[in-house]
mmCIF file of C-alpha atoms in Angstrom:
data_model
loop_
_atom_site.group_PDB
_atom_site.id
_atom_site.type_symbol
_atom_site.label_atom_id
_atom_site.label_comp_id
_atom_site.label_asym_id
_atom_site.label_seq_id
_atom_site.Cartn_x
_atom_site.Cartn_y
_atom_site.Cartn_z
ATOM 1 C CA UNK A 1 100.682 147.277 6.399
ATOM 2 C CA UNK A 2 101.805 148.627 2.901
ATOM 3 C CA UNK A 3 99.156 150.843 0.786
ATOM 4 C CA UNK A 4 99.326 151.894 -2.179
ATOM 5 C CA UNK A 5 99.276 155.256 -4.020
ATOM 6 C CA UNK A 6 100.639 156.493 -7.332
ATOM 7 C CA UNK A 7 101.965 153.212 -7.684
ATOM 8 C CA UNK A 8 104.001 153.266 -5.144
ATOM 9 C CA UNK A 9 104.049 151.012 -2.064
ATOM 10 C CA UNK A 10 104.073 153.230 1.347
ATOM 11 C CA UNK A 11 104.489 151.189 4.582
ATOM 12 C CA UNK A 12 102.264 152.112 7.319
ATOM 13 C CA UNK A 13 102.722 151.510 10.923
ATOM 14 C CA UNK A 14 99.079 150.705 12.102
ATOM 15 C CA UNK A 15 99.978 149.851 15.294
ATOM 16 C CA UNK A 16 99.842 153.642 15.848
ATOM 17 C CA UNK A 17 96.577 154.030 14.281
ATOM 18 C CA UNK A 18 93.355 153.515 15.550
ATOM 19 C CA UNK A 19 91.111 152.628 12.713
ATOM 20 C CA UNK A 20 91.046 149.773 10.901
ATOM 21 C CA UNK A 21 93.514 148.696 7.468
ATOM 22 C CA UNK A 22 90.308 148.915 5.442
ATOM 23 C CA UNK A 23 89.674 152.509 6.815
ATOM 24 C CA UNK A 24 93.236 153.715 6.500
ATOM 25 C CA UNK A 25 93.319 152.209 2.870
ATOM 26 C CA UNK A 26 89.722 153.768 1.970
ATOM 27 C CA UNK A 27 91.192 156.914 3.360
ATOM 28 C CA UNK A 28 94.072 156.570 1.506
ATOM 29 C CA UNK A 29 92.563 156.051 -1.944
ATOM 30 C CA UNK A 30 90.070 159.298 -1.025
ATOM 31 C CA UNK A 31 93.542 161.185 -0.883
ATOM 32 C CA UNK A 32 94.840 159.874 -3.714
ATOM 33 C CA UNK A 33 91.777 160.511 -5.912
ATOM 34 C CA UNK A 34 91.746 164.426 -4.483
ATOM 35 C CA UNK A 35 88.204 163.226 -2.598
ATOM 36 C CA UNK A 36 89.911 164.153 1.220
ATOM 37 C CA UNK A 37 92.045 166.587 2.597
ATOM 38 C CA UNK A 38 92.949 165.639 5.946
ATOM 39 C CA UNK A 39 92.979 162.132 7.125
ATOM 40 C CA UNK A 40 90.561 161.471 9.999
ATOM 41 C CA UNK A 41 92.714 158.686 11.786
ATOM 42 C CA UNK A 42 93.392 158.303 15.464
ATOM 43 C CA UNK A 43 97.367 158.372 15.393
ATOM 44 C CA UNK A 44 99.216 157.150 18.452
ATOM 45 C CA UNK A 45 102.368 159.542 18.783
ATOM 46 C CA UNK A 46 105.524 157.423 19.790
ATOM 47 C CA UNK A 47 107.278 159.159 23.149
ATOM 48 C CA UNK A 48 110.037 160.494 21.596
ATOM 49 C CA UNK A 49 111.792 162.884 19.560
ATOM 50 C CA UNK A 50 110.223 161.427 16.299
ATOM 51 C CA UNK A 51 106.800 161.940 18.085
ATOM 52 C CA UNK A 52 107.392 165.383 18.464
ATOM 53 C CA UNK A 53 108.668 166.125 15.122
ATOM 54 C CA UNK A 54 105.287 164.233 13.767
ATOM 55 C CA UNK A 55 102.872 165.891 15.804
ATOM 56 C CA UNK A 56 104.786 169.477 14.072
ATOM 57 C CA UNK A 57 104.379 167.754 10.721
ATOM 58 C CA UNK A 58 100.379 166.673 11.453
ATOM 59 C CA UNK A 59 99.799 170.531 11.557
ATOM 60 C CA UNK A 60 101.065 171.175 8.391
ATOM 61 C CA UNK A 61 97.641 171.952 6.693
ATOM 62 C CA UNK A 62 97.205 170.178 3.346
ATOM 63 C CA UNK A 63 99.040 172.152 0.327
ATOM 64 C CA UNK A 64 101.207 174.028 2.627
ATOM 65 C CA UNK A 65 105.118 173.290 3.324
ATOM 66 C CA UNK A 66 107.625 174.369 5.824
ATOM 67 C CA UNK A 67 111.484 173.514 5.636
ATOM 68 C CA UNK A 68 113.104 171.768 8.282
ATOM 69 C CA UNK A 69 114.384 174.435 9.980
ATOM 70 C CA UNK A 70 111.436 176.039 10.420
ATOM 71 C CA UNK A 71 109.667 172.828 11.915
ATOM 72 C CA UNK A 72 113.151 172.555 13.943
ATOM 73 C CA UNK A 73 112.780 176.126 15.543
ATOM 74 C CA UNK A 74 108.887 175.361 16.277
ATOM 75 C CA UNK A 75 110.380 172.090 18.330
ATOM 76 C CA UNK A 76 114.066 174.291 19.603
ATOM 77 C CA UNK A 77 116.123 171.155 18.181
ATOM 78 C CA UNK A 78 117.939 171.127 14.802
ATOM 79 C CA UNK A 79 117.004 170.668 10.766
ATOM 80 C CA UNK A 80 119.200 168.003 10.321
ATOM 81 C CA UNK A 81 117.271 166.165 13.833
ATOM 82 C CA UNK A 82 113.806 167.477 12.216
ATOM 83 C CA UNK A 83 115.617 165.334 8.969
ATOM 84 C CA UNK A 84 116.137 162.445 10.618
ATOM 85 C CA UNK A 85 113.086 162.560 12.511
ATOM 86 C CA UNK A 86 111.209 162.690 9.438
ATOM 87 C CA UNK A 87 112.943 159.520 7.865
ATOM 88 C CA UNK A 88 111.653 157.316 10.862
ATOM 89 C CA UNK A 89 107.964 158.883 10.506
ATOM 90 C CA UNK A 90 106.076 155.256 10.923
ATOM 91 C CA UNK A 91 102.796 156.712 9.375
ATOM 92 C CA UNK A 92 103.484 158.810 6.485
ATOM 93 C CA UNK A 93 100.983 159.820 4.129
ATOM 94 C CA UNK A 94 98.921 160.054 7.207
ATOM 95 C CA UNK A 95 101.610 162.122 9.130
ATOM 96 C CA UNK A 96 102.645 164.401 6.456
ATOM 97 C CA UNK A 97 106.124 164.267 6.073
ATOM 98 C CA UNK A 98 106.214 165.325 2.751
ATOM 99 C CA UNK A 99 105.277 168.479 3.326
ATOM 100 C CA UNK A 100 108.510 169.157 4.753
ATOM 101 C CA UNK A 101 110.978 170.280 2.567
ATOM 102 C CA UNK A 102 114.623 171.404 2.316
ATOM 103 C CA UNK A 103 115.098 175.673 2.111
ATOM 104 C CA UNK A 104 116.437 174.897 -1.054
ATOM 105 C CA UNK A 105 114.502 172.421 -2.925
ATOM 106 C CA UNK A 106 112.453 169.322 -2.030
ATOM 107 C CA UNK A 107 114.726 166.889 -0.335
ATOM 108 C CA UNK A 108 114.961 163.519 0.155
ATOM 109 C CA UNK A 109 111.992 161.065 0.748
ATOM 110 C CA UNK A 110 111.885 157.296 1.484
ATOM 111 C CA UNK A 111 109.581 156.614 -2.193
ATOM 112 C CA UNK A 112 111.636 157.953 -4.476
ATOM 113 C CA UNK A 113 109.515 160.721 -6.819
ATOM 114 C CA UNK A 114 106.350 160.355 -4.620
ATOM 115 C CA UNK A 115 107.053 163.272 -2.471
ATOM 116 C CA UNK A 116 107.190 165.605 -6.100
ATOM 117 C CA UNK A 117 103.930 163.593 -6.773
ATOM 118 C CA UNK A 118 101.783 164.357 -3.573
ATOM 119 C CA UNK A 119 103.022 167.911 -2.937
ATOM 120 C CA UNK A 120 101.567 168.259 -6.810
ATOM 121 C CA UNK A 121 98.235 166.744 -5.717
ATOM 122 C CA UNK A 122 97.792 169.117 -2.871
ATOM 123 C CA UNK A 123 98.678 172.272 -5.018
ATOM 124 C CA UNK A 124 102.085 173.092 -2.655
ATOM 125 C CA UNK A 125 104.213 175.631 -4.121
ATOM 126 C CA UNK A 126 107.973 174.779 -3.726
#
């Protein structure tokens, strides 16, 4: 399912989520608007390496970051794995992967300029 947010189309793998497309958009649009915090969705975690590396970035509290290499040594794998990891995160938004960044900047992000934008929204210092 795509939603949107800031314009910006995000693809959403609700297969791995509990609730409903209505909920996840209302949710969604309560981020957006600075109205929630924390998404209260049921996510599914895939049995894998990118299911570890999301359940690190779900406990990434809202206007906090970490670099990859710190998520990597919480995991004992690598930054560029943690990278790569984050790039096939089937839930974002909801799993925050844009709250990791690089130890040097932002990094990359699969919707262009809507990483800058949310970390903004949630206050995160860079």
């Amino acid at each position: 399912m795509d939603v949107t947010i800031f314009d910006t189309e995000v693809t959403i793998d609700e297969s791995l989520v509990e609730e409903s497309p209505d909920e996840i958009r209302t949710q969604v649009g309560e981020y957006e608007s600075g109205e929630r915090t924390r998404f209260d969705l049921t996510v599914r975690y895939p049995d894998s390496y990118t299911g570890r590396v999301m359940q690190a970035m779900a406990e990434i509290p809202y206007g906090e970051v970490k670099t990859y290499g710190e998520v990597a040594a919480g995991i004992d794998s690598g930054a560029r794995a943690v990278g790569s990891a984050c790039a096939r995160n089937p839930v974002p938004l909801v799993v925050p992967c844009h709250r990791i960044v690089r130890h040097d900047g932002i990094g990359n992000f699969a919707y262009p300029g809507l990483k800058e934008q949310l970390l903004a929204l949630e206050g995160a210092e860079v």
